Coordinates of C-alpha atoms in Angstrom, one line a residue:
M131 CA -10.8 40.3 0.3
K132 CA -12.5 42.1 -2.6
E133 CA -12.4 40.7 -6.1
S134 CA -10.2 43.5 -7.4
E135 CA -7.6 42.7 -4.6
M136 CA -7.8 38.9 -5.4
L137 CA -6.8 39.6 -9.0
K138 CA -3.6 41.3 -7.7
L139 CA -2.5 38.0 -6.0
D140 CA 0.0 36.0 -7.9
F141 CA 1.2 32.4 -7.7
N142 CA 4.6 33.3 -6.4
S143 CA 3.2 35.3 -3.5
L144 CA 1.1 32.4 -2.4
K145 CA 4.0 30.1 -2.6
L146 CA 6.1 32.5 -0.5
L147 CA 3.3 32.6 2.1
K148 CA 3.4 28.8 2.3
I149 CA 7.2 28.6 2.6
L150 CA 7.2 31.4 5.3
G151 CA 4.7 29.2 7.2
E152 CA 7.1 26.3 7.0
E153 CA 10.4 28.1 7.7
K154 CA 9.2 30.8 10.1
N155 CA 12.2 32.8 8.9
T156 CA 12.6 35.3 6.0
K157 CA 16.2 34.4 5.2
R158 CA 15.6 30.6 4.9
A159 CA 12.4 31.3 2.9
G160 CA 14.4 33.4 0.5
E161 CA 17.1 30.7 0.1
R162 CA 14.5 28.2 -0.8
L163 CA 13.0 30.5 -3.4
F164 CA 16.3 31.8 -4.6
I165 CA 15.4 35.4 -3.9
S166 CA 17.0 37.9 -1.5
Q167 CA 15.8 38.5 2.1
P168 CA 14.7 42.1 1.2
A169 CA 12.6 40.7 -1.7
V170 CA 10.9 38.4 0.8
S171 CA 10.2 41.3 3.2
K172 CA 8.8 43.4 0.3
S173 CA 6.4 40.6 -0.8
L174 CA 5.3 40.0 2.8
R175 CA 4.4 43.7 3.2
K176 CA 2.3 43.4 0.0
L177 CA 0.6 40.3 1.2
R178 CA -0.2 42.0 4.6
E179 CA -1.9 44.8 2.7
Q180 CA -3.8 42.5 0.4
F181 CA -5.1 40.3 3.3
N182 CA -5.5 43.3 5.7
D183 CA -3.7 41.2 8.4
Q184 CA -0.2 41.1 9.9
L185 CA 0.0 37.4 8.8
F186 CA 3.2 36.8 10.9
L187 CA 4.4 38.3 14.2
R188 CA 8.0 38.3 15.0
Q189 CA 8.9 36.3 18.2
K190 CA 12.1 35.1 19.8
H191 CA 12.0 31.8 18.0
G192 CA 11.0 33.2 14.6
L193 CA 7.9 34.3 12.8
E194 CA 4.6 33.3 14.4
P195 CA 1.5 33.1 12.1
T196 CA -1.6 35.0 13.1
P197 CA -4.9 33.1 13.5
K198 CA -5.9 34.3 10.0
C199 CA -2.6 33.2 8.6
D200 CA -3.0 29.8 10.2
Q201 CA -6.3 29.4 8.4
L202 CA -4.7 30.4 5.1
L203 CA -1.7 28.0 5.6
R204 CA -4.1 25.1 6.1
Q205 CA -5.7 25.8 2.7
L206 CA -2.7 26.7 0.7
P207 CA -1.3 23.2 -0.1
D208 CA -4.5 22.2 -1.9
V209 CA -4.9 25.6 -3.6
L210 CA -1.3 25.6 -4.9
S211 CA -1.6 22.0 -6.1
R212 CA -4.7 22.9 -8.1
L213 CA -3.1 25.9 -9.6
E214 CA 0.0 23.9 -10.5
A215 CA -2.1 21.3 -12.2
I216 CA -3.8 24.0 -14.3
F217 CA -0.5 25.5 -15.4
E218 CA 1.0 22.1 -16.2
Q219 CA -1.9 21.0 -18.4
G220 CA -0.6 20.6 -21.9
S221 CA 3.0 21.2 -20.8
S222 CA 5.8 18.7 -21.4
F223 CA 9.2 17.8 -20.0
N224 CA 12.2 17.1 -22.1
P225 CA 14.9 15.4 -20.0
E226 CA 17.6 16.0 -22.6
D227 CA 17.2 19.8 -22.1
Y228 CA 17.1 19.6 -18.3
S229 CA 20.1 21.0 -16.5
G230 CA 18.9 21.2 -12.9
E231 CA 19.3 18.8 -10.0
I232 CA 17.5 15.5 -9.7
N233 CA 17.2 14.8 -5.9
I234 CA 16.5 11.3 -4.8
H235 CA 16.6 9.9 -1.2
I236 CA 16.7 6.1 -0.7
N237 CA 16.3 3.8 2.3
T238 CA 19.7 2.7 3.7
V239 CA 19.3 -1.0 2.7
L240 CA 18.0 -0.2 -0.8
C241 CA 20.5 2.6 -1.6
Y242 CA 23.5 0.3 -2.3
P243 CA 21.8 -2.0 -4.9
L244 CA 19.8 0.9 -6.5
M245 CA 22.2 3.8 -6.7
E246 CA 24.5 2.6 -9.6
P247 CA 21.6 1.4 -11.9
L248 CA 19.7 4.6 -11.2
F249 CA 22.7 6.8 -11.9
K250 CA 23.4 5.0 -15.1
T251 CA 19.7 5.3 -16.3
L252 CA 19.3 9.0 -15.2
T253 CA 22.6 10.2 -16.8
K254 CA 21.6 8.5 -20.1
S255 CA 18.2 10.0 -20.1
A256 CA 19.1 13.5 -18.7
P257 CA 22.8 14.0 -19.7
N258 CA 22.9 17.6 -18.6
A259 CA 21.3 17.1 -15.1
T260 CA 23.1 16.9 -11.8
I261 CA 22.2 13.7 -10.0
V262 CA 21.9 13.8 -6.2
I263 CA 21.4 10.4 -4.6
Q264 CA 21.5 10.2 -0.8
N265 CA 20.4 7.9 2.0
W266 CA 16.9 8.6 3.4
S267 CA 17.5 10.7 6.6
H268 CA 15.6 12.3 9.5
D269 CA 14.6 15.3 7.4
T270 CA 13.7 13.5 4.2
E271 CA 10.0 13.6 4.9
V272 CA 10.1 17.4 5.2
K273 CA 12.2 17.8 2.1
I274 CA 9.9 15.7 0.0
K275 CA 6.9 17.6 1.2
T276 CA 8.6 20.9 0.4
N277 CA 9.9 19.7 -3.0
Q278 CA 13.6 19.9 -1.9
V279 CA 13.7 16.2 -2.7
D280 CA 11.9 15.1 -5.8
L281 CA 11.5 11.4 -5.0
G282 CA 12.0 9.0 -2.1
I283 CA 12.4 5.2 -2.2
N284 CA 11.7 3.2 0.9
F285 CA 9.8 0.3 2.3
M286 CA 6.1 1.0 2.8
P287 CA 3.8 1.8 4.3
L288 CA 5.3 4.6 6.4
G289 CA 3.4 6.6 9.0
I290 CA 4.1 10.0 7.5
T291 CA 2.1 13.1 6.4
K292 CA -0.7 12.8 3.9
E293 CA 0.9 15.6 1.9
I294 CA 3.3 12.8 0.6
V295 CA 2.0 10.2 -1.7
Q296 CA 3.1 6.6 -1.1
Q297 CA 3.0 4.6 -4.3
H298 CA 3.6 0.8 -4.5
V299 CA 6.4 -0.2 -6.9
V300 CA 7.2 -3.9 -6.2
A301 CA 6.6 -6.4 -3.4
A302 CA 9.6 -6.7 -1.1
Q303 CA 10.7 -10.3 -0.9
F304 CA 13.1 -11.0 2.0
K305 CA 16.1 -13.3 1.7
L306 CA 19.1 -14.3 3.8
C307 CA 22.5 -13.4 2.5
C308 CA 25.3 -15.8 3.4
S309 CA 28.7 -17.0 2.2
T310 CA 28.7 -19.8 -0.4
E311 CA 30.9 -21.6 2.1
H312 CA 28.3 -21.3 4.8
P313 CA 26.8 -24.7 5.9
M314 CA 23.3 -23.2 5.3
S315 CA 24.0 -22.6 1.7
R316 CA 24.1 -26.4 1.1
K317 CA 21.3 -27.4 3.5
G318 CA 18.3 -26.8 1.1
S319 CA 15.2 -25.7 3.0
I320 CA 16.2 -23.8 6.2
T321 CA 14.0 -23.2 9.3
P322 CA 13.7 -20.4 11.8
Q323 CA 15.6 -22.6 14.2
D324 CA 18.5 -22.7 11.8
V325 CA 18.5 -19.0 11.6
G326 CA 18.5 -18.7 15.4
S327 CA 21.5 -21.0 15.6
M328 CA 23.7 -18.7 13.5
P329 CA 25.2 -15.2 14.1
L330 CA 23.2 -12.3 12.5
A331 CA 24.4 -9.1 10.8
L332 CA 21.5 -6.6 10.9
M333 CA 21.1 -3.4 9.1
L334 CA 19.7 -0.4 11.1
M335 CA 16.9 1.5 9.3
P336 CA 15.9 4.4 11.6
D337 CA 14.3 6.0 8.5
Y338 CA 11.8 3.1 8.4
H339 CA 11.7 1.2 11.6
Q340 CA 12.6 2.0 15.2
G341 CA 13.5 -0.6 17.9
E342 CA 14.5 -4.2 17.2
T343 CA 14.6 -5.4 13.6
F344 CA 11.8 -7.6 12.0
A345 CA 14.2 -10.6 12.0
E346 CA 14.6 -10.3 15.8
T347 CA 10.9 -9.9 16.4
Y348 CA 10.1 -12.8 14.2
L349 CA 12.5 -15.2 16.0
R350 CA 11.5 -14.1 19.5
A351 CA 7.8 -14.6 18.6
R352 CA 8.8 -18.3 18.1
D353 CA 10.8 -18.5 21.4
I354 CA 14.1 -18.3 19.5
E355 CA 16.7 -16.0 20.9
P356 CA 18.6 -14.3 18.0
R357 CA 22.4 -14.3 18.1
V358 CA 23.2 -10.7 16.9
L359 CA 26.8 -10.2 16.1
L360 CA 26.5 -6.8 14.3
R361 CA 24.1 -3.9 14.0
T362 CA 25.1 -1.1 11.6
D363 CA 23.8 1.2 8.9
K364 CA 26.8 0.3 6.6
I365 CA 26.0 -2.5 4.2
G366 CA 29.7 -3.0 3.4
L367 CA 30.3 -3.9 7.0
C368 CA 27.4 -6.4 7.0
Y369 CA 29.0 -8.1 3.9
Q370 CA 32.3 -8.3 5.8
A371 CA 30.6 -10.0 8.7
V372 CA 29.0 -12.5 6.3
R373 CA 32.4 -13.2 4.7
K374 CA 34.5 -13.4 7.8
H375 CA 32.1 -14.5 10.6
H376 CA 29.6 -16.8 8.8
C377 CA 26.8 -14.4 9.6
L378 CA 23.4 -14.5 8.1
F379 CA 22.3 -11.1 6.7
P380 CA 18.5 -10.4 6.2
V381 CA 18.1 -8.4 2.9
S382 CA 15.6 -7.6 0.3
H383 CA 15.6 -9.6 -3.0
I384 CA 16.6 -6.5 -4.8
V385 CA 20.3 -6.8 -3.7
R386 CA 20.7 -10.0 -5.8
H387 CA 22.4 -8.1 -8.6
S388 CA 24.9 -6.4 -6.3
I389 CA 26.0 -8.9 -3.7
P390 CA 29.7 -9.6 -3.6
E391 CA 31.3 -12.7 -5.2
N392 CA 31.2 -15.9 -3.1
M393 CA 27.8 -14.9 -1.5
T394 CA 24.4 -16.3 -2.2
L395 CA 20.8 -15.6 -1.1
L396 CA 18.7 -18.1 0.8
D397 CA 15.0 -18.4 0.2
I398 CA 12.8 -17.9 3.3
E399 CA 9.4 -17.5 1.6
H400 CA 8.3 -20.8 3.1
F401 CA 8.5 -19.2 6.6
E402 CA 5.1 -18.9 8.1
D403 CA 3.7 -15.4 8.8
G404 CA 6.8 -13.7 7.3
P405 CA 6.8 -9.9 7.0
E406 CA 4.9 -8.5 4.0
F407 CA 6.1 -5.1 2.7
S408 CA 6.4 -3.2 -0.5
I409 CA 9.1 -1.1 -2.0
G410 CA 7.5 2.2 -2.8
G411 CA 8.0 5.7 -4.2
F412 CA 7.3 8.8 -2.1
F413 CA 6.6 12.2 -3.6
A414 CA 4.8 15.5 -2.8
H415 CA 1.1 15.3 -3.3
R416 CA 1.1 18.8 -4.7
S417 CA 3.6 17.8 -7.5
R418 CA 1.8 14.6 -8.5
H419 CA 0.7 16.0 -11.9
S420 CA 4.1 17.5 -12.8
P421 CA 5.4 16.3 -16.2
Y422 CA 8.9 16.3 -14.6
L423 CA 7.8 14.0 -11.7
T424 CA 5.9 11.8 -14.1
W425 CA 9.0 11.3 -16.2
L426 CA 11.2 10.7 -13.1
K427 CA 8.8 8.2 -11.5
G428 CA 8.5 6.2 -14.7
L429 CA 12.3 6.0 -15.1
V430 CA 13.0 5.1 -11.4
F431 CA 10.2 2.7 -11.0
D432 CA 11.0 0.9 -14.2
T433 CA 14.6 0.5 -13.0
I434 CA 13.4 -1.0 -9.7
K435 CA 11.1 -3.4 -11.4
H436 CA 13.8 -4.5 -13.8
L437 CA 16.1 -5.3 -10.8
S438 CA 13.3 -7.3 -9.3

């Protein structure tokens, strides 16, 4: 491409090219950019002229990038990230003036104890914003990478794309939730054998871990067969099992401010070779210098640390 043609390229055109590469569909690309499908087609025609290449070929399953386009798409995330950093230098973000959406996805186990404190903090700091807090789901990784989700909160590390930054916030300390009437609540120091003798309520976390839970793996590694009464992704049902069936419920320490009355947390830090994980924040690498994201991370991470 000649220098004169390079000067005709604009930031939005490059962003469109990247999103077309992700969506393989002009309609969906337009929806993400809040522009019409004809506007997408017009910009694509212009890009084809500038790069002297078809860029995308229409196939049955959608748009297929040409070899030249594939090469461009591999380089675009870094190029756009550098351009955004240049434009954002010296800029600022005022949360009181912000009237858009704040999108946060949180691990199933962490969502219940975090959502109310986060909602309170965010609405106080950004009173005109729309707060969107959801469970981390199967498409959260893609949505963080493409800036449809601003920030994710989950246990870490996760085996995900390097286009997403994983930032440690606090160490995850694991506890066992039980009823205050449970015999283990009066025992003092408990053992893995004690845990194996009691029914368990286990939270499913497909967004973090597939297969059996860490509690089951830990017990079986010590020749203790776990007695699982309940598996669910609903924390309220786990609390019901704790209350009515004397279950032990493995949780993160961060739930301590939100557990129901007549429940307590048992310390298991003395267990040998217990799992070591962090609670972390997840955000798009390309947005890491954004004043908006810097503000959001600071607010959310401080809230999590306060609860710890």
